[in-house]
mmCIF file of N, CA, C and O in Angstrom:
data_model
loop_
_atom_site.group_PDB
_atom_site.id
_atom_site.type_symbol
_atom_site.label_atom_id
_atom_site.label_comp_id
_atom_site.label_asym_id
_atom_site.label_seq_id
_atom_site.Cartn_x
_atom_site.Cartn_y
_atom_site.Cartn_z
ATOM 1 N N ASN H 101 -54.633 -10.896 66.795
ATOM 2 C CA ASN H 101 -55.137 -9.839 66.518
ATOM 3 C C ASN H 101 -55.038 -9.681 64.871
ATOM 4 O O ASN H 101 -55.870 -9.161 64.094
ATOM 5 N N HIS H 102 -53.971 -9.979 64.488
ATOM 6 C CA HIS H 102 -53.904 -10.013 62.871
ATOM 7 C C HIS H 102 -54.787 -10.851 62.068
ATOM 8 O O HIS H 102 -55.121 -10.682 61.272
ATOM 9 N N LEU H 103 -54.882 -12.109 62.709
ATOM 10 C CA LEU H 103 -55.849 -13.120 62.099
ATOM 11 C C LEU H 103 -57.132 -12.597 62.010
ATOM 12 O O LEU H 103 -57.941 -13.027 61.090
ATOM 13 N N THR H 104 -57.664 -11.896 63.168
ATOM 14 C CA THR H 104 -58.820 -11.447 63.399
ATOM 15 C C THR H 104 -59.245 -10.511 62.173
ATOM 16 O O THR H 104 -60.292 -10.471 61.626
ATOM 17 N N ASP H 105 -58.205 -9.559 62.177
ATOM 18 C CA ASP H 105 -58.328 -8.446 61.138
ATOM 19 C C ASP H 105 -58.310 -9.010 59.836
ATOM 20 O O ASP H 105 -59.106 -8.417 58.842
ATOM 21 N N PHE H 106 -57.655 -10.022 59.473
ATOM 22 C CA PHE H 106 -57.564 -10.577 58.058
ATOM 23 C C PHE H 106 -58.850 -11.310 57.818
ATOM 24 O O PHE H 106 -59.469 -11.100 56.793
ATOM 25 N N THR H 107 -59.366 -12.125 58.813
ATOM 26 C CA THR H 107 -60.723 -12.705 58.564
ATOM 27 C C THR H 107 -61.920 -11.741 58.424
ATOM 28 O O THR H 107 -62.618 -11.725 57.566
ATOM 29 N N THR H 108 -61.915 -10.637 59.247
ATOM 30 C CA THR H 108 -63.016 -9.719 59.110
ATOM 31 C C THR H 108 -62.856 -8.743 57.910
ATOM 32 O O THR H 108 -64.072 -8.659 57.224
ATOM 33 N N ASN H 109 -61.776 -8.427 57.403
ATOM 34 C CA ASN H 109 -61.608 -7.485 56.466
ATOM 35 C C ASN H 109 -61.447 -7.952 55.317
ATOM 36 O O ASN H 109 -61.624 -7.114 54.112
ATOM 37 N N PHE H 110 -61.214 -9.299 54.967
ATOM 38 C CA PHE H 110 -60.574 -9.853 53.854
ATOM 39 C C PHE H 110 -61.585 -10.936 53.355
ATOM 40 O O PHE H 110 -62.335 -11.202 52.636
ATOM 41 N N MET H 111 -61.440 -11.978 54.204
ATOM 42 C CA MET H 111 -62.274 -13.090 54.187
ATOM 43 C C MET H 111 -63.660 -13.218 54.195
ATOM 44 O O MET H 111 -64.439 -13.642 53.386
ATOM 45 N N LEU H 112 -64.041 -12.490 55.169
ATOM 46 C CA LEU H 112 -65.584 -12.373 55.069
ATOM 47 C C LEU H 112 -66.339 -11.635 53.629
ATOM 48 O O LEU H 112 -67.331 -12.197 53.075
ATOM 49 N N PRO H 113 -65.806 -10.464 53.301
ATOM 50 C CA PRO H 113 -66.279 -10.135 52.133
ATOM 51 C C PRO H 113 -66.242 -10.812 50.812
ATOM 52 O O PRO H 113 -66.834 -10.967 49.805
ATOM 53 N N ILE H 114 -64.831 -11.365 50.829
ATOM 54 C CA ILE H 114 -64.695 -12.632 49.580
ATOM 55 C C ILE H 114 -65.724 -13.685 49.620
ATOM 56 O O ILE H 114 -66.333 -14.023 48.590
ATOM 57 N N GLY H 115 -66.103 -14.075 50.882
ATOM 58 C CA GLY H 115 -67.261 -15.218 50.882
ATOM 59 C C GLY H 115 -68.488 -14.511 50.433
ATOM 60 O O GLY H 115 -69.258 -15.301 49.861
ATOM 61 N N GLY H 116 -68.849 -13.217 50.818
ATOM 62 C CA GLY H 116 -70.122 -12.576 50.397
ATOM 63 C C GLY H 116 -70.128 -12.567 48.959
ATOM 64 O O GLY H 116 -71.288 -12.837 48.300
ATOM 65 N N ILE H 117 -69.169 -12.074 48.342
ATOM 66 C CA ILE H 117 -69.009 -11.881 46.832
ATOM 67 C C ILE H 117 -69.078 -13.291 46.280
ATOM 68 O O ILE H 117 -69.963 -13.528 45.292
ATOM 69 N N GLY H 118 -68.815 -14.252 46.713
ATOM 70 C CA GLY H 118 -68.641 -15.731 46.222
ATOM 71 C C GLY H 118 -69.985 -16.184 46.397
ATOM 72 O O GLY H 118 -70.612 -16.800 45.336
ATOM 73 N N TYR H 119 -70.729 -16.065 47.499
ATOM 74 C CA TYR H 119 -71.952 -16.573 47.517
ATOM 75 C C TYR H 119 -72.941 -15.895 46.792
ATOM 76 O O TYR H 119 -74.069 -16.469 45.949
ATOM 77 N N SER H 120 -72.845 -14.528 46.548
ATOM 78 C CA SER H 120 -73.796 -13.652 46.056
ATOM 79 C C SER H 120 -73.538 -14.030 44.411
ATOM 80 O O SER H 120 -74.752 -14.338 43.542
ATOM 81 N N LEU H 121 -72.451 -14.229 43.795
ATOM 82 C CA LEU H 121 -72.278 -14.857 42.377
ATOM 83 C C LEU H 121 -72.728 -16.196 42.133
ATOM 84 O O LEU H 121 -73.169 -16.541 41.159
ATOM 85 N N LEU H 122 -72.476 -17.132 43.283
ATOM 86 C CA LEU H 122 -73.017 -18.309 42.918
ATOM 87 C C LEU H 122 -74.461 -18.525 43.011
ATOM 88 O O LEU H 122 -75.033 -18.990 41.940
ATOM 89 N N ILE H 123 -74.978 -17.964 43.811
ATOM 90 C CA ILE H 123 -76.516 -17.780 43.675
ATOM 91 C C ILE H 123 -77.082 -17.061 42.640
ATOM 92 O O ILE H 123 -77.917 -17.649 42.049
ATOM 93 N N GLY H 124 -76.536 -15.765 42.354
ATOM 94 C CA GLY H 124 -77.085 -14.929 41.341
ATOM 95 C C GLY H 124 -76.845 -15.686 39.942
ATOM 96 O O GLY H 124 -77.630 -15.650 38.856
ATOM 97 N N TRP H 125 -75.998 -16.431 39.540
ATOM 98 C CA TRP H 125 -75.639 -16.757 38.153
ATOM 99 C C TRP H 125 -75.891 -18.286 38.325
ATOM 100 O O TRP H 125 -76.020 -18.765 37.077
ATOM 101 N N HIS H 126 -75.845 -19.210 39.114
ATOM 102 C CA HIS H 126 -76.182 -20.469 38.942
ATOM 103 C C HIS H 126 -77.417 -20.960 39.528
ATOM 104 O O HIS H 126 -77.726 -22.115 39.225
ATOM 105 N N LEU H 127 -78.277 -20.359 40.284
ATOM 106 C CA LEU H 127 -79.581 -20.720 40.972
ATOM 107 C C LEU H 127 -80.596 -20.243 39.942
ATOM 108 O O LEU H 127 -80.523 -18.485 39.750
ATOM 109 N N PRO H 128 -81.311 -20.831 39.320
ATOM 110 C CA PRO H 128 -82.398 -20.465 38.375
ATOM 111 C C PRO H 128 -83.406 -19.379 39.007
ATOM 112 O O PRO H 128 -83.644 -19.380 40.222
ATOM 113 N N LEU H 129 -83.823 -18.554 38.297
ATOM 114 C CA LEU H 129 -84.828 -17.351 38.850
ATOM 115 C C LEU H 129 -86.112 -18.098 39.543
ATOM 116 O O LEU H 129 -86.589 -17.591 40.815
ATOM 117 N N LYS H 130 -86.508 -19.230 38.804
ATOM 118 C CA LYS H 130 -87.645 -19.797 39.364
ATOM 119 C C LYS H 130 -87.438 -20.290 40.599
ATOM 120 O O LYS H 130 -88.443 -20.164 41.626
ATOM 121 N N VAL H 131 -86.345 -20.836 41.026
ATOM 122 C CA VAL H 131 -86.066 -21.528 42.214
ATOM 123 C C VAL H 131 -86.006 -20.357 43.093
ATOM 124 O O VAL H 131 -86.453 -20.362 44.518
ATOM 125 N N CYS H 132 -85.507 -19.181 42.928
ATOM 126 C CA CYS H 132 -85.346 -18.080 43.861
ATOM 127 C C CYS H 132 -86.725 -17.513 44.137
ATOM 128 O O CYS H 132 -86.909 -17.227 45.346
ATOM 129 N N LYS H 133 -87.436 -17.433 43.304
ATOM 130 C CA LYS H 133 -88.840 -16.928 43.361
ATOM 131 C C LYS H 133 -89.645 -17.838 44.379
ATOM 132 O O LYS H 133 -90.403 -17.324 45.215
ATOM 133 N N GLN H 134 -89.450 -19.113 44.189
ATOM 134 C CA GLN H 134 -90.155 -20.169 45.037
ATOM 135 C C GLN H 134 -89.647 -19.897 46.406
ATOM 136 O O GLN H 134 -90.477 -20.074 47.367
ATOM 137 N N ALA H 135 -88.471 -20.041 46.668
ATOM 138 C CA ALA H 135 -87.785 -20.116 47.893
ATOM 139 C C ALA H 135 -88.045 -18.664 48.692
ATOM 140 O O ALA H 135 -88.229 -19.009 49.785
ATOM 141 N N LEU H 136 -88.026 -17.742 48.155
ATOM 142 C CA LEU H 136 -88.296 -16.307 48.752
ATOM 143 C C LEU H 136 -89.781 -15.836 48.762
ATOM 144 O O LEU H 136 -90.074 -14.773 49.357
ATOM 145 N N SER H 137 -90.629 -16.776 48.066
ATOM 146 C CA SER H 137 -92.196 -16.329 48.274
ATOM 147 C C SER H 137 -92.352 -15.203 47.485
ATOM 148 O O SER H 137 -93.192 -14.408 47.968
ATOM 149 N N PHE H 138 -91.701 -14.880 46.492
ATOM 150 C CA PHE H 138 -92.041 -13.497 45.675
ATOM 151 C C PHE H 138 -93.413 -13.646 45.077
ATOM 152 O O PHE H 138 -93.562 -14.889 44.459
ATOM 153 N N LYS H 139 -94.242 -12.579 45.183
ATOM 154 C CA LYS H 139 -95.760 -12.871 44.386
ATOM 155 C C LYS H 139 -95.505 -12.482 42.991
ATOM 156 O O LYS H 139 -96.044 -12.712 42.189
ATOM 157 N N SER H 140 -94.597 -11.406 42.652
ATOM 158 C CA SER H 140 -94.449 -10.844 41.290
ATOM 159 C C SER H 140 -93.129 -11.466 40.868
ATOM 160 O O SER H 140 -92.412 -11.245 41.309
ATOM 161 N N HIS H 141 -93.259 -11.338 39.503
ATOM 162 C CA HIS H 141 -92.043 -11.695 38.628
ATOM 163 C C HIS H 141 -90.947 -10.425 38.569
ATOM 164 O O HIS H 141 -89.962 -10.697 38.624
ATOM 165 N N ILE H 142 -91.597 -9.370 38.633
ATOM 166 C CA ILE H 142 -90.725 -8.041 38.709
ATOM 167 C C ILE H 142 -89.950 -8.071 39.922
ATOM 168 O O ILE H 142 -88.806 -7.749 39.961
ATOM 169 N N GLY H 143 -90.456 -8.327 41.065
ATOM 170 C CA GLY H 143 -89.807 -8.163 42.267
ATOM 171 C C GLY H 143 -88.468 -9.232 42.499
ATOM 172 O O GLY H 143 -87.558 -9.096 42.726
ATOM 173 N N ALA H 144 -89.053 -10.492 41.732
ATOM 174 C CA ALA H 144 -87.845 -11.474 41.822
ATOM 175 C C ALA H 144 -86.843 -11.357 40.940
ATOM 176 O O ALA H 144 -85.848 -11.493 41.252
ATOM 177 N N SER H 145 -87.138 -10.787 39.731
ATOM 178 C CA SER H 145 -86.337 -10.489 38.737
ATOM 179 C C SER H 145 -85.296 -9.390 39.183
ATOM 180 O O SER H 145 -83.943 -9.211 39.024
ATOM 181 N N LEU H 146 -85.725 -8.465 39.841
ATOM 182 C CA LEU H 146 -84.951 -7.335 40.369
ATOM 183 C C LEU H 146 -84.119 -7.863 41.549
ATOM 184 O O LEU H 146 -82.911 -7.711 41.486
ATOM 185 N N TRP H 147 -84.560 -8.786 42.327
ATOM 186 C CA TRP H 147 -83.944 -9.162 43.461
ATOM 187 C C TRP H 147 -82.811 -10.174 42.932
ATOM 188 O O TRP H 147 -81.233 -10.031 43.244
ATOM 189 N N HIS H 148 -82.899 -10.682 41.784
ATOM 190 C CA HIS H 148 -81.858 -11.630 41.021
ATOM 191 C C HIS H 148 -80.935 -10.855 40.523
ATOM 192 O O HIS H 148 -79.755 -11.123 40.322
ATOM 193 N N THR H 149 -81.331 -9.974 39.732
ATOM 194 C CA THR H 149 -80.268 -8.930 39.092
ATOM 195 C C THR H 149 -79.330 -8.160 40.158
ATOM 196 O O THR H 149 -78.203 -8.115 39.995
ATOM 197 N N LEU H 150 -79.962 -7.808 41.133
ATOM 198 C CA LEU H 150 -79.222 -7.262 42.139
ATOM 199 C C LEU H 150 -78.123 -8.091 42.792
ATOM 200 O O LEU H 150 -76.935 -7.877 43.006
ATOM 201 N N LEU H 151 -78.588 -9.570 43.051
ATOM 202 C CA LEU H 151 -77.680 -10.505 43.560
ATOM 203 C C LEU H 151 -76.592 -10.929 42.373
ATOM 204 O O LEU H 151 -75.393 -11.025 42.935
ATOM 205 N N LYS H 152 -76.941 -10.576 41.239
ATOM 206 C CA LYS H 152 -75.799 -11.096 40.356
ATOM 207 C C LYS H 152 -74.723 -9.996 40.114
ATOM 208 O O LYS H 152 -73.686 -10.326 39.937
ATOM 209 N N LEU H 153 -75.231 -8.660 39.856
ATOM 210 C CA LEU H 153 -74.409 -7.535 39.653
ATOM 211 C C LEU H 153 -73.979 -6.422 40.614
ATOM 212 O O LEU H 153 -72.926 -6.405 40.924
ATOM 213 N N TRP H 154 -75.053 -6.138 41.309
ATOM 214 C CA TRP H 154 -74.861 -4.684 42.173
ATOM 215 C C TRP H 154 -74.207 -5.397 43.608
ATOM 216 O O TRP H 154 -73.251 -4.680 43.939
ATOM 217 N N ILE H 155 -74.772 -6.218 44.171
ATOM 218 C CA ILE H 155 -74.084 -6.550 45.652
ATOM 219 C C ILE H 155 -72.777 -7.297 45.345
ATOM 220 O O ILE H 155 -72.051 -6.628 46.296
ATOM 221 N N PRO H 156 -72.369 -8.210 44.462
ATOM 222 C CA PRO H 156 -70.875 -8.077 44.494
ATOM 223 C C PRO H 156 -70.201 -7.199 44.198
ATOM 224 O O PRO H 156 -69.192 -6.851 44.734
ATOM 225 N N GLY H 157 -70.517 -6.152 43.545
ATOM 226 C CA GLY H 157 -69.755 -4.874 43.188
ATOM 227 C C GLY H 157 -69.766 -3.967 44.352
ATOM 228 O O GLY H 157 -68.768 -3.392 44.587
ATOM 229 N N CYS H 158 -70.835 -4.005 45.130
ATOM 230 C CA CYS H 158 -70.749 -3.078 46.299
ATOM 231 C C CYS H 158 -69.869 -3.518 47.319
ATOM 232 O O CYS H 158 -68.963 -2.802 47.985
ATOM 233 N N ILE H 159 -70.043 -5.001 47.441
ATOM 234 C CA ILE H 159 -69.133 -5.847 48.425
ATOM 235 C C ILE H 159 -67.468 -5.521 48.198
ATOM 236 O O ILE H 159 -66.676 -5.231 48.987
ATOM 237 N N ALA H 160 -67.190 -5.509 46.947
ATOM 238 C CA ALA H 160 -65.959 -5.203 46.032
ATOM 239 C C ALA H 160 -65.470 -3.807 46.539
ATOM 240 O O ALA H 160 -64.351 -3.868 46.869
ATOM 241 N N ILE H 161 -66.108 -2.931 46.387
ATOM 242 C CA ILE H 161 -65.957 -1.635 46.791
ATOM 243 C C ILE H 161 -65.498 -1.178 48.063
ATOM 244 O O ILE H 161 -64.766 -0.841 48.572
ATOM 245 N N ILE H 162 -66.310 -2.040 49.091
ATOM 246 C CA ILE H 162 -66.340 -2.011 50.496
ATOM 247 C C ILE H 162 -64.832 -2.776 50.696
ATOM 248 O O ILE H 162 -63.960 -2.231 51.452
ATOM 249 N N LEU H 163 -64.624 -3.839 50.326
ATOM 250 C CA LEU H 163 -63.184 -4.496 50.263
ATOM 251 C C LEU H 163 -62.111 -3.689 49.890
ATOM 252 O O LEU H 163 -61.177 -3.383 50.648
ATOM 253 N N ILE H 164 -62.126 -2.944 48.818
ATOM 254 C CA ILE H 164 -61.013 -2.159 48.363
ATOM 255 C C ILE H 164 -60.903 -1.138 49.206
ATOM 256 O O ILE H 164 -59.806 -0.814 49.376
ATOM 257 N N GLN H 165 -61.913 -0.373 49.690
ATOM 258 C CA GLN H 165 -61.728 0.845 50.669
ATOM 259 C C GLN H 165 -61.141 0.328 52.007
ATOM 260 O O GLN H 165 -60.156 0.909 52.632
ATOM 261 N N HIS H 166 -61.417 -1.029 52.488
ATOM 262 C CA HIS H 166 -60.672 -1.450 53.528
ATOM 263 C C HIS H 166 -59.143 -1.634 53.404
ATOM 264 O O HIS H 166 -58.303 -1.729 54.341
ATOM 265 N N MET H 167 -58.739 -2.363 52.118
ATOM 266 C CA MET H 167 -57.335 -2.477 51.978
ATOM 267 C C MET H 167 -56.560 -1.382 51.659
ATOM 268 O O MET H 167 -55.465 -1.404 51.824
ATOM 269 N N VAL H 168 -57.301 -0.294 51.087
ATOM 270 C CA VAL H 168 -56.740 1.115 50.944
ATOM 271 C C VAL H 168 -56.151 1.687 52.174
ATOM 272 O O VAL H 168 -55.185 2.398 52.538
ATOM 273 N N ARG H 169 -56.933 1.623 53.377
ATOM 274 C CA ARG H 169 -56.780 2.232 54.552
ATOM 275 C C ARG H 169 -55.605 1.977 55.270
ATOM 276 O O ARG H 169 -55.111 0.883 55.376
#
């Protein structure tokens, strides 16, 4: 039971932060735009910015909330 709690509450959020940071900072915007078939540059830029900054921060907040409980 402790292993399941550790995996669910700690390892999965850390993996999500890692993936979003890796893709957001190391995958070029052009590749993201082509892979997700964005029609506009604004939509692709918004998605890329969210992936770089906002999504890791939100996941970190959720992780901290679970650690405090």
